[in-house]
Short mmCIF file of C-alpha atoms in Angstrom, two decimals:
data_model
loop_
_atom_site.label_atom_id
_atom_site.label_comp_id
_atom_site.label_asym_id
_atom_site.label_seq_id
_atom_site.Cartn_x
_atom_site.Cartn_y
_atom_site.Cartn_z
CA MET A 1 -0.01 0.01 0.00
CA ASP A 2 2.91 2.40 0.57
CA ASP A 3 3.64 2.38 -3.29
CA ILE A 4 0.49 4.32 -3.92
CA LEU A 5 0.90 8.12 -5.03
CA MET A 6 -1.95 10.71 -6.08
CA LEU A 7 -1.57 13.40 -8.41
CA GLY A 8 -2.71 16.81 -7.22
CA ILE A 9 -3.64 19.54 -9.78
CA ASP A 10 -4.15 23.04 -8.67
CA ILE A 11 -5.45 25.31 -11.47
CA GLY A 12 -5.34 28.87 -10.41
CA GLY A 13 -5.91 32.17 -11.92
CA THR A 14 -2.05 32.93 -12.24
CA TYR A 15 -0.48 29.49 -11.93
CA THR A 16 -1.22 25.78 -12.39
CA LYS A 17 0.65 23.38 -9.87
CA ILE A 18 0.66 19.74 -10.44
CA GLY A 19 2.26 17.52 -7.68
CA LEU A 20 2.89 13.92 -6.55
CA VAL A 21 1.59 13.27 -3.13
CA ASN A 22 2.05 10.05 -0.98
CA ARG A 23 -0.68 8.64 1.30
CA GLN A 24 0.73 10.65 4.13
CA GLY A 25 0.08 14.00 2.38
CA GLU A 26 3.84 14.52 1.54
CA LEU A 27 4.66 16.32 -1.59
CA LEU A 28 7.40 14.32 -3.48
CA ALA A 29 7.79 16.29 -6.65
CA PHE A 30 5.85 19.11 -8.51
CA ARG A 31 5.65 21.22 -11.52
CA THR A 32 4.33 24.85 -12.03
CA PHE A 33 3.52 26.73 -15.03
CA PRO A 34 1.59 29.93 -15.77
CA SER A 35 -2.16 29.65 -16.26
CA HIS A 36 -2.85 33.42 -16.92
CA ALA A 37 -0.54 33.32 -19.90
CA ARG A 38 -2.65 30.72 -21.62
CA GLU A 39 -5.25 32.65 -23.46
CA ASP A 40 -6.45 29.59 -25.27
CA PHE A 41 -7.67 26.34 -23.55
CA THR A 42 -5.86 24.23 -26.17
CA ASP A 43 -2.62 26.07 -25.30
CA PHE A 44 -3.29 25.39 -21.45
CA LEU A 45 -3.71 21.65 -22.24
CA GLN A 46 -0.50 21.33 -24.23
CA ALA A 47 1.36 23.06 -21.25
CA PHE A 48 -0.50 20.63 -18.91
CA GLN A 49 0.35 17.60 -20.92
CA ASP A 50 4.19 18.70 -21.23
CA ASN A 51 4.45 19.36 -17.47
CA PHE A 52 2.39 16.18 -16.66
CA LYS A 53 4.94 14.05 -18.62
CA GLN A 54 7.96 15.53 -16.99
CA LEU A 55 6.31 14.87 -13.57
CA MET A 56 5.56 11.32 -14.23
CA GLU A 57 9.38 10.93 -15.00
CA ALA A 58 9.89 11.82 -11.33
CA VAL A 59 7.69 8.90 -10.10
CA PRO A 60 10.00 6.74 -7.81
CA GLU A 61 10.75 3.29 -8.89
CA GLY A 62 8.10 0.80 -7.47
CA MET A 63 5.60 3.50 -7.09
CA ARG A 64 2.56 4.19 -9.12
CA VAL A 65 -0.01 6.95 -9.50
CA VAL A 66 -3.57 5.68 -9.09
CA ALA A 67 -5.61 8.74 -9.45
CA ALA A 68 -5.79 12.40 -9.66
CA GLY A 69 -7.59 15.29 -8.04
CA ILE A 70 -7.97 18.82 -9.59
CA GLY A 71 -9.01 21.91 -7.61
CA ALA A 72 -10.09 24.70 -10.10
CA PRO A 73 -12.01 28.00 -9.80
CA ASN A 74 -15.67 27.69 -10.27
CA ALA A 75 -15.27 23.85 -10.71
CA ASN A 76 -18.57 22.03 -11.18
CA PRO A 77 -17.75 18.49 -10.15
CA TYR A 78 -21.29 17.31 -11.38
CA ARG A 79 -20.58 18.49 -14.89
CA GLY A 80 -16.84 18.17 -14.93
CA THR A 81 -16.43 21.84 -15.95
CA MET A 82 -15.22 25.10 -14.92
CA GLU A 83 -18.46 27.42 -14.98
CA TYR A 84 -17.72 30.91 -16.04
CA PRO A 85 -14.29 31.29 -14.72
CA VAL A 86 -13.85 34.99 -14.82
CA ASN A 87 -10.01 34.96 -14.46
CA PHE A 88 -9.66 32.90 -17.69
CA THR A 89 -10.51 33.49 -21.25
CA TRP A 90 -11.35 30.00 -22.12
CA GLY A 91 -15.15 30.34 -22.51
CA ASP A 92 -18.21 30.02 -20.22
CA ARG A 93 -18.22 26.29 -19.56
CA VAL A 94 -14.75 24.78 -19.83
CA PRO A 95 -15.14 20.95 -20.27
CA LEU A 96 -12.00 20.28 -17.92
CA LEU A 97 -12.53 16.58 -17.07
CA GLU A 98 -13.30 15.66 -20.79
CA HIS A 99 -9.85 16.95 -21.68
CA ILE A 100 -7.59 16.10 -18.77
CA ARG A 101 -8.68 12.39 -18.15
CA PRO A 102 -7.20 11.24 -21.36
CA ILE A 103 -3.92 12.98 -20.65
CA VAL A 104 -3.73 11.64 -17.13
CA GLY A 105 -5.06 8.04 -17.91
CA ARG A 106 -6.37 7.36 -14.48
CA PRO A 107 -9.34 8.37 -12.64
CA VAL A 108 -9.61 12.12 -12.21
CA PHE A 109 -11.82 13.90 -9.69
CA LEU A 110 -12.76 17.64 -9.90
CA THR A 111 -13.82 20.16 -7.13
CA ASN A 112 -13.74 23.80 -6.54
CA ASP A 113 -10.23 25.03 -5.49
CA ALA A 114 -11.31 26.10 -2.16
CA ASN A 115 -13.13 22.91 -1.53
CA ALA A 116 -9.96 21.03 -2.32
CA SER A 117 -8.00 23.27 0.14
CA ALA A 118 -10.61 22.38 2.81
CA LEU A 119 -10.40 18.58 2.04
CA GLY A 120 -6.71 18.80 2.38
CA GLU A 121 -6.92 20.68 5.71
CA TRP A 122 -9.42 18.19 6.90
CA ARG A 123 -7.24 15.18 6.02
CA PHE A 124 -3.71 16.25 6.71
CA GLY A 125 -3.90 19.91 8.37
CA LEU A 126 -5.20 21.93 11.23
CA ALA A 127 -8.78 20.94 10.68
CA LYS A 128 -8.03 17.17 11.09
CA GLY A 129 -10.74 15.68 13.32
CA LEU A 130 -12.98 18.80 13.19
CA GLU A 131 -16.61 18.44 12.33
CA HIS A 132 -17.11 22.18 11.56
CA PHE A 133 -14.67 24.67 9.98
CA ILE A 134 -14.16 27.15 7.09
CA VAL A 135 -11.10 27.37 4.82
CA VAL A 136 -10.68 30.82 3.26
CA THR A 137 -8.53 30.98 0.19
CA LEU A 138 -6.80 34.09 -1.07
CA GLY A 139 -5.05 34.34 -4.46
CA THR A 140 -5.88 35.62 -7.63
CA GLY A 141 -9.40 35.23 -6.58
CA LEU A 142 -11.15 34.78 -3.21
CA GLY A 143 -13.10 31.77 -2.10
CA SER A 144 -14.00 29.31 0.84
CA GLY A 145 -14.41 25.80 1.49
CA ILE A 146 -17.08 24.93 4.14
CA VAL A 147 -17.25 21.77 6.29
CA SER A 148 -20.38 21.38 8.48
CA HIS A 149 -21.45 18.48 10.54
CA GLY A 150 -18.46 16.49 9.17
CA ARG A 151 -19.55 17.13 5.49
CA LEU A 152 -18.19 19.15 2.68
CA ILE A 153 -20.95 21.70 1.57
CA GLU A 154 -20.79 21.95 -2.15
CA GLY A 155 -24.25 23.27 -3.04
CA THR A 156 -26.29 22.09 -6.21
CA SER A 157 -23.58 23.10 -8.63
CA GLY A 158 -20.49 22.66 -6.53
CA LEU A 159 -20.08 26.37 -6.19
CA ALA A 160 -20.96 26.96 -2.35
CA GLY A 161 -18.43 29.07 -0.61
CA GLU A 162 -17.72 31.07 -3.80
CA MET A 163 -17.65 34.46 -2.00
CA GLY A 164 -15.23 36.61 -4.35
CA HIS A 165 -18.12 38.05 -6.37
CA VAL A 166 -20.36 38.85 -3.33
CA GLU A 167 -21.30 42.67 -3.73
CA VAL A 168 -19.83 44.69 -0.90
CA ARG A 169 -19.80 48.24 -2.41
CA PRO A 170 -22.49 48.93 -4.91
CA ASP A 171 -20.53 51.77 -6.51
CA GLY A 172 -17.08 50.14 -5.63
CA ARG A 173 -14.08 49.01 -7.80
CA GLN A 174 -14.55 47.37 -11.31
CA CYS A 175 -14.39 43.68 -11.17
CA ILE A 176 -13.25 41.49 -13.90
CA CYS A 177 -16.57 39.65 -13.88
CA GLY A 178 -18.26 42.91 -15.11
CA LYS A 179 -19.96 43.92 -11.75
CA ARG A 180 -18.67 46.62 -9.25
CA GLY A 181 -17.75 46.31 -5.61
CA CYS A 182 -17.13 42.47 -5.62
CA LEU A 183 -15.30 41.38 -2.43
CA GLU A 184 -12.54 40.05 -4.57
CA THR A 185 -11.55 43.53 -5.90
CA TYR A 186 -10.70 44.52 -2.18
CA ALA A 187 -9.62 41.32 -0.56
CA SER A 188 -7.50 39.21 -3.30
CA ALA A 189 -4.05 39.28 -4.94
CA SER A 190 -5.79 40.84 -7.74
CA GLY A 191 -7.67 43.36 -5.76
#
């Protein structure tokens, strides 16, 4: 059982990170490449495939990657898509799983990036053993992963906890989503 590795994929508005993780949650190897520079989804997929191949060369002898998990902004795990990802120019519904699964060649699971962070904290971090907690993620955008009564709260489209586009000032700063006064324009790396 100690020969099992998982592939973690974090698609961020600025960078995408791909890592090999063992059962104890230890990061063994990783690759990073710019997401924001990929205006076309096909270009992103090529960069992903190149980095994935390089990372697979780092798999230690006798170990195997059995599955992958993706955390992505506005990810809808039920459709396998990124829904209206405002920090990307890839379209309204990006069919992420449809294109990533053939590259990875293993089972691939998708969740919202903040939910992925909450799951990591729940399994390996400061929230281990807790029944109720919230993880707030701050990066290019702003989000949260919520666990209540020992269950991850995803909502009907997997987007519960998406708080970056909550309006906090009606005549506030212009947001990339087209609205004004979104929390993300005040409390994120892009704000």
